[in-house]
Structures are given as C-alpha cells and as structure tokens.
mmCIF file of C-alpha atoms in Angstrom:
data_model
loop_
_atom_site.group_PDB
_atom_site.id
_atom_site.type_symbol
_atom_site.label_atom_id
_atom_site.label_comp_id
_atom_site.label_asym_id
_atom_site.label_seq_id
_atom_site.Cartn_x
_atom_site.Cartn_y
_atom_site.Cartn_z
ATOM 1 C CA UNK E 4 -0.014 -0.013 0.001
ATOM 2 C CA UNK E 5 1.465 3.368 -1.046
ATOM 3 C CA UNK E 6 1.602 6.314 1.299
ATOM 4 C CA UNK E 7 -0.959 8.209 -0.814
ATOM 5 C CA UNK E 8 -3.339 5.287 -0.643
ATOM 6 C CA UNK E 9 -2.912 4.966 3.102
ATOM 7 C CA UNK E 10 -3.680 8.696 3.537
ATOM 8 C CA UNK E 11 -6.727 8.399 1.280
ATOM 9 C CA UNK E 12 -8.041 5.497 3.256
ATOM 10 C CA UNK E 13 -7.551 7.371 6.510
ATOM 11 C CA UNK E 14 -9.457 10.367 5.157
ATOM 12 C CA UNK E 15 -12.178 8.153 3.715
ATOM 13 C CA UNK E 16 -12.612 6.369 7.096
ATOM 14 C CA UNK E 17 -12.469 9.532 9.176
ATOM 15 C CA UNK E 18 -15.496 10.784 11.073
ATOM 16 C CA UNK E 19 -17.913 13.068 9.251
ATOM 17 C CA UNK E 20 -16.876 16.127 11.236
ATOM 18 C CA UNK E 21 -13.205 15.570 10.424
ATOM 19 C CA UNK E 22 -14.029 14.975 6.716
ATOM 20 C CA UNK E 23 -15.976 18.217 6.586
ATOM 21 C CA UNK E 24 -13.108 20.145 8.150
ATOM 22 C CA UNK E 25 -10.615 18.548 5.769
ATOM 23 C CA UNK E 26 -12.821 19.424 2.829
ATOM 24 C CA UNK E 27 -13.154 22.976 4.116
ATOM 25 C CA UNK E 28 -9.405 23.323 4.476
ATOM 26 C CA UNK E 29 -8.829 21.930 0.963
ATOM 27 C CA UNK E 30 -11.301 24.444 -0.467
ATOM 28 C CA UNK E 31 -9.658 27.253 1.460
ATOM 29 C CA UNK E 32 -6.251 26.201 0.203
ATOM 30 C CA UNK E 33 -7.412 26.149 -3.434
ATOM 31 C CA UNK E 34 -9.070 29.569 -3.037
ATOM 32 C CA UNK E 35 -5.936 30.890 -1.336
ATOM 33 C CA UNK E 36 -3.736 29.886 -4.239
ATOM 34 C CA UNK E 37 -6.190 31.554 -6.657
ATOM 35 C CA UNK E 38 -5.867 34.815 -4.821
ATOM 36 C CA UNK E 39 -2.122 34.441 -4.422
ATOM 37 C CA UNK E 40 -1.594 34.072 -8.195
ATOM 38 C CA UNK E 41 -4.114 36.824 -8.992
ATOM 39 C CA UNK E 42 -2.406 39.267 -6.630
ATOM 40 C CA UNK E 43 1.013 38.273 -8.024
ATOM 41 C CA UNK E 44 -0.083 39.113 -11.572
ATOM 42 C CA UNK E 45 -1.748 42.340 -10.466
ATOM 43 C CA UNK E 46 1.293 43.617 -8.623
ATOM 44 C CA UNK E 47 3.674 42.639 -11.374
ATOM 45 C CA UNK E 48 1.514 44.519 -13.874
ATOM 46 C CA UNK E 49 1.337 47.540 -11.539
ATOM 47 C CA UNK E 50 5.136 47.646 -11.166
ATOM 48 C CA UNK E 51 5.640 47.395 -14.895
ATOM 49 C CA UNK E 52 3.091 50.114 -15.683
ATOM 50 C CA UNK E 53 4.563 52.407 -13.051
ATOM 51 C CA UNK E 54 8.105 51.975 -14.413
ATOM 52 C CA UNK E 55 6.993 52.657 -18.004
ATOM 53 C CA UNK E 56 5.007 55.813 -17.055
ATOM 54 C CA UNK E 57 7.798 57.146 -14.820
ATOM 55 C CA UNK E 58 10.141 57.020 -17.862
ATOM 56 C CA UNK E 59 7.588 58.768 -20.054
ATOM 57 C CA UNK E 60 6.829 61.421 -17.400
ATOM 58 C CA UNK E 61 10.400 62.420 -16.698
ATOM 59 C CA UNK E 62 11.389 62.668 -20.347
ATOM 60 C CA UNK E 63 8.259 64.421 -21.637
ATOM 61 C CA UNK E 64 8.434 67.999 -22.817
ATOM 62 C CA UNK E 65 4.655 68.504 -22.750
ATOM 63 C CA UNK E 66 2.441 67.440 -19.873
ATOM 64 C CA UNK E 67 -0.619 68.170 -21.995
ATOM 65 C CA UNK E 68 0.433 65.771 -24.692
ATOM 66 C CA UNK E 69 1.226 63.122 -22.094
ATOM 67 C CA UNK E 70 -2.200 63.639 -20.605
ATOM 68 C CA UNK E 71 -3.873 63.262 -23.936
ATOM 69 C CA UNK E 72 -2.044 59.987 -24.380
ATOM 70 C CA UNK E 73 -3.333 58.642 -21.027
ATOM 71 C CA UNK E 74 -6.876 59.708 -21.945
ATOM 72 C CA UNK E 75 -6.604 57.880 -25.266
ATOM 73 C CA UNK E 76 -5.613 54.682 -23.417
ATOM 74 C CA UNK E 77 -7.628 55.235 -20.242
ATOM 75 C CA UNK E 78 -8.879 51.647 -20.162
ATOM 76 C CA UNK E 79 -5.412 50.134 -20.045
ATOM 77 C CA UNK E 80 -3.433 52.690 -18.004
ATOM 78 C CA UNK E 81 -1.888 51.896 -14.642
ATOM 79 C CA UNK E 82 -2.297 53.417 -11.219
ATOM 80 C CA UNK E 83 0.363 56.067 -11.535
ATOM 81 C CA UNK E 84 -1.174 57.229 -14.826
ATOM 82 C CA UNK E 85 -4.595 57.488 -13.179
ATOM 83 C CA UNK E 86 -3.114 59.634 -10.455
ATOM 84 C CA UNK E 87 -1.435 61.786 -13.107
ATOM 85 C CA UNK E 88 -4.665 62.095 -15.067
ATOM 86 C CA UNK E 89 -6.606 63.083 -11.947
ATOM 87 C CA UNK E 90 -4.027 65.739 -11.191
ATOM 88 C CA UNK E 91 -3.986 67.125 -14.738
ATOM 89 C CA UNK E 92 -7.765 67.258 -14.868
ATOM 90 C CA UNK E 93 -7.965 69.025 -11.496
ATOM 91 C CA UNK E 94 -5.251 71.505 -12.376
ATOM 92 C CA UNK E 95 -6.871 72.285 -15.705
ATOM 93 C CA UNK E 96 -10.298 72.783 -14.113
ATOM 94 C CA UNK E 97 -9.046 75.090 -11.331
ATOM 95 C CA UNK E 98 -6.981 77.170 -13.774
ATOM 96 C CA UNK E 99 -10.151 78.028 -15.637
ATOM 97 C CA UNK E 100 -11.338 79.861 -12.522
ATOM 98 C CA UNK E 101 -8.279 82.150 -12.431
ATOM 99 C CA UNK E 102 -7.110 81.005 -9.006
ATOM 100 C CA UNK E 103 -3.701 81.666 -7.590
ATOM 101 C CA UNK E 104 -1.054 79.108 -8.474
ATOM 102 C CA UNK E 105 -0.709 78.088 -4.841
ATOM 103 C CA UNK E 106 -4.432 77.412 -4.549
ATOM 104 C CA UNK E 107 -4.403 75.482 -7.855
ATOM 105 C CA UNK E 108 -1.536 73.296 -6.634
ATOM 106 C CA UNK E 109 -3.261 72.644 -3.309
ATOM 107 C CA UNK E 110 -6.499 71.650 -5.137
ATOM 108 C CA UNK E 111 -4.549 69.432 -7.493
ATOM 109 C CA UNK E 112 -2.762 67.708 -4.630
ATOM 110 C CA UNK E 113 -6.046 66.884 -2.996
ATOM 111 C CA UNK E 114 -7.350 65.382 -6.207
ATOM 112 C CA UNK E 115 -4.167 63.305 -6.601
ATOM 113 C CA UNK E 116 -4.282 62.130 -3.025
ATOM 114 C CA UNK E 117 -7.835 60.954 -3.524
ATOM 115 C CA UNK E 118 -6.826 59.087 -6.644
ATOM 116 C CA UNK E 119 -3.747 57.738 -4.773
ATOM 117 C CA UNK E 120 -6.008 56.366 -1.997
ATOM 118 C CA UNK E 121 -8.213 54.618 -4.574
ATOM 119 C CA UNK E 122 -5.161 53.002 -6.118
ATOM 120 C CA UNK E 123 -3.861 51.953 -2.699
ATOM 121 C CA UNK E 124 -7.208 50.429 -1.891
ATOM 122 C CA UNK E 125 -7.073 48.443 -5.099
ATOM 123 C CA UNK E 126 -3.537 47.245 -4.392
ATOM 124 C CA UNK E 127 -4.483 46.101 -0.882
ATOM 125 C CA UNK E 128 -7.565 44.206 -2.088
ATOM 126 C CA UNK E 129 -7.458 40.466 -1.229
ATOM 127 C CA UNK E 130 -4.708 40.938 1.321
ATOM 128 C CA UNK E 131 -7.086 40.810 4.322
ATOM 129 C CA UNK E 132 -8.468 37.533 2.889
ATOM 130 C CA UNK E 133 -4.943 36.028 2.788
ATOM 131 C CA UNK E 134 -4.272 37.254 6.285
ATOM 132 C CA UNK E 135 -7.457 35.672 7.518
ATOM 133 C CA UNK E 136 -6.555 32.320 5.883
ATOM 134 C CA UNK E 137 -3.140 32.425 7.471
ATOM 135 C CA UNK E 138 -4.551 33.015 10.926
ATOM 136 C CA UNK E 139 -7.741 30.861 10.798
ATOM 137 C CA UNK E 140 -6.622 27.729 8.915
ATOM 138 C CA UNK E 141 -4.355 26.352 11.685
ATOM 139 C CA UNK E 142 -7.224 26.610 14.130
ATOM 140 C CA UNK E 143 -9.548 24.768 11.786
ATOM 141 C CA UNK E 144 -6.935 22.082 11.459
ATOM 142 C CA UNK E 145 -6.532 22.039 15.252
ATOM 143 C CA UNK E 146 -10.240 21.525 15.639
ATOM 144 C CA UNK E 147 -10.047 18.538 13.340
ATOM 145 C CA UNK E 148 -7.041 17.257 15.318
ATOM 146 C CA UNK E 149 -8.839 17.546 18.668
ATOM 147 C CA UNK E 150 -11.935 15.866 17.248
ATOM 148 C CA UNK E 151 -9.930 13.043 15.686
ATOM 149 C CA UNK E 152 -7.931 12.368 18.885
ATOM 150 C CA UNK E 153 -11.127 12.479 20.925
ATOM 151 C CA UNK E 154 -12.689 9.834 18.629
ATOM 152 C CA UNK E 155 -9.525 7.767 18.863
ATOM 153 C CA UNK E 156 -9.675 7.624 22.631
ATOM 154 C CA UNK E 157 -13.388 6.944 22.584
ATOM 155 C CA UNK E 158 -12.696 3.999 20.290
ATOM 156 C CA UNK E 159 -9.843 2.944 22.574
ATOM 157 C CA UNK E 160 -12.182 2.853 25.576
ATOM 158 C CA UNK E 161 -14.543 0.492 23.741
ATOM 159 C CA UNK E 162 -11.872 -2.122 23.047
ATOM 160 C CA UNK E 163 -11.002 -4.926 25.411
ATOM 161 C CA UNK E 164 -7.271 -4.722 24.690
ATOM 162 C CA UNK E 165 -5.606 -1.334 24.259
ATOM 163 C CA UNK E 166 -2.934 -1.463 21.572
ATOM 164 C CA UNK E 167 -1.239 1.062 19.345
ATOM 165 C CA UNK E 168 -2.926 -0.413 16.320
ATOM 166 C CA UNK E 169 -6.357 0.422 17.768
ATOM 167 C CA UNK E 170 -5.617 4.080 18.355
ATOM 168 C CA UNK E 171 -3.194 4.877 15.490
ATOM 169 C CA UNK E 172 -5.767 5.384 12.720
ATOM 170 C CA UNK E 173 -7.643 8.052 14.766
ATOM 171 C CA UNK E 174 -4.428 9.846 15.709
ATOM 172 C CA UNK E 175 -3.294 9.673 12.063
ATOM 173 C CA UNK E 176 -6.504 11.259 10.725
ATOM 174 C CA UNK E 177 -6.183 13.931 13.392
ATOM 175 C CA UNK E 178 -2.630 14.780 12.261
ATOM 176 C CA UNK E 179 -3.814 14.942 8.647
ATOM 177 C CA UNK E 180 -6.216 17.675 9.672
ATOM 178 C CA UNK E 181 -3.320 19.556 11.224
ATOM 179 C CA UNK E 182 -1.209 19.123 8.090
ATOM 180 C CA UNK E 183 -4.011 20.467 5.875
ATOM 181 C CA UNK E 184 -4.421 23.435 8.129
ATOM 182 C CA UNK E 185 -0.720 24.288 7.843
ATOM 183 C CA UNK E 186 -0.775 23.559 4.088
ATOM 184 C CA UNK E 187 -3.437 26.219 3.706
ATOM 185 C CA UNK E 188 -1.927 28.708 6.167
ATOM 186 C CA UNK E 189 1.800 28.756 5.315
ATOM 187 C CA UNK E 190 1.537 29.881 1.683
ATOM 188 C CA UNK E 191 -1.066 32.460 2.588
ATOM 189 C CA UNK E 192 1.126 33.957 5.324
ATOM 190 C CA UNK E 193 4.233 34.036 3.095
ATOM 191 C CA UNK E 194 2.260 35.609 0.215
ATOM 192 C CA UNK E 195 0.667 38.147 2.548
ATOM 193 C CA UNK E 196 3.987 39.307 3.967
ATOM 194 C CA UNK E 197 5.560 39.578 0.524
ATOM 195 C CA UNK E 198 2.639 41.399 -1.016
ATOM 196 C CA UNK E 199 2.328 43.857 1.870
ATOM 197 C CA UNK E 200 5.973 44.767 1.290
ATOM 198 C CA UNK E 201 5.415 45.174 -2.441
ATOM 199 C CA UNK E 202 2.314 47.333 -1.886
ATOM 200 C CA UNK E 203 4.300 49.508 0.456
ATOM 201 C CA UNK E 204 7.012 49.983 -2.163
ATOM 202 C CA UNK E 205 4.486 50.869 -4.818
ATOM 203 C CA UNK E 206 2.748 53.282 -2.462
ATOM 204 C CA UNK E 207 6.047 55.052 -1.865
ATOM 205 C CA UNK E 208 6.571 55.378 -5.618
ATOM 206 C CA UNK E 209 3.116 56.817 -6.002
ATOM 207 C CA UNK E 210 3.719 59.312 -3.189
ATOM 208 C CA UNK E 211 7.049 60.336 -4.684
ATOM 209 C CA UNK E 212 5.388 60.833 -8.027
ATOM 210 C CA UNK E 213 2.674 63.007 -6.487
ATOM 211 C CA UNK E 214 5.358 65.241 -4.944
ATOM 212 C CA UNK E 215 7.407 65.424 -8.164
ATOM 213 C CA UNK E 216 4.326 66.178 -10.238
ATOM 214 C CA UNK E 217 3.250 68.927 -7.831
ATOM 215 C CA UNK E 218 6.679 70.500 -8.040
ATOM 216 C CA UNK E 219 6.585 70.305 -11.853
ATOM 217 C CA UNK E 220 3.172 71.999 -11.962
ATOM 218 C CA UNK E 221 4.457 74.661 -9.580
ATOM 219 C CA UNK E 222 7.334 75.456 -11.907
ATOM 220 C CA UNK E 223 6.009 74.703 -15.393
ATOM 221 C CA UNK E 224 2.251 74.692 -15.137
ATOM 222 C CA UNK E 225 0.616 72.760 -17.962
ATOM 223 C CA UNK E 226 3.426 73.390 -20.419
#
C-alpha cells in the first residue's frame, strides 16, 4: 500500500466532522492559491506600468500631450497614470477659474491624493483575505485534530485490549487535519507578507510621483 493510498483510506474512514473540516481546508487552500496568483499578476503589472510611465513622465516636454495619451488609453493605463490624469484634470479645471497658483496646486494635490487612495485600496484588495486564511486555517486544522484524537480515545475505551494499532488510525487522521491546516496557512502567510511589502514599495513610488508632479506643476504649469 502506497503512502498516498494509506492517507486516502484514513481520510475516507475519518469521522464526518473531520471529513468536513478537511474538505473545508482543501477548499480554502485552493481559493488561497487563486488569490495568491491573482495578486502576483496584479502587482507585477502595476510595477511594470509604473516603471513605463515614470520614464515617459520624466522625459516628456509636454504634460498636456502626455495627458492626452493617457486619456486615449484610459482603459489600459496603470495606477500612476490614473493619479497623473486626476491631477492634470484638477489643475486644468481650477486654472479656468483664475485662481492663484498656490491654490491650484493645493486643489490638485487633494485630487491626486484621492486618486492615490483609490489605487492603494485596489492594491491592498485580497490581502485581508490572505491574512485571515493564514490566521484561521491552523485553528480549523487544530479543531479537526482535537476531534480526531477524541474519537480515537473513545474507540480505545470501547476495546478490550488497548494497543497502538487500535488508536493509531484516529491519531493519524487527526494529524492529517493539522497538516491540511498548515498547508493552507503557510503559503497564505508568506504571500501576505511579501505582497504587503510590495504594496508599500508601490505606495512610496506613487507618493514620490505626487510630490514630483506637484513640483513640476508649480514650476512649469501645464506646459
């Protein structure tokens, strides 16, 4: 009998409660990997889009032309471009009211900070879910472990002769529940920590861009 077959038989012969908990942990693990890969692709795309737009922004000679380009591709632009577009639109709108440059810059910064917050919220999406999986899954596995061990000792009390063979299957199924809990939790925790760090780095890039763009508008206006 192979190890896989032995594990399958233990799961198949486990109590209903333990089977339900194992199924729940397996579903959580699959869902966790889905969100891990989706967030990985999202952050990679955000980094790439930010790098491309930073290059375009710092080498452009016309903010207006750059803005027109972002408007033409507004369905495919990245977070930094959306912040830039919000700032350009706000600065253009306030300039039509003949406000002082300082007032226009302040108004533009508020618009960009609002856009920045929307982008940050989008970057942080799914992270609370991964954090919850990382913290809850081990406890679900522990519940299955406790239940399995409890059943093992109940079965042991009903036998005339107490042997390791009589209690081993129950303990084994309990440990499988623990393993499934860790299998679901560990990748989620690792991914969460990595993605939080990446989101923080992107947030710093966005904040630096807001400052640089504000300074550029202060000096050049919409030129």
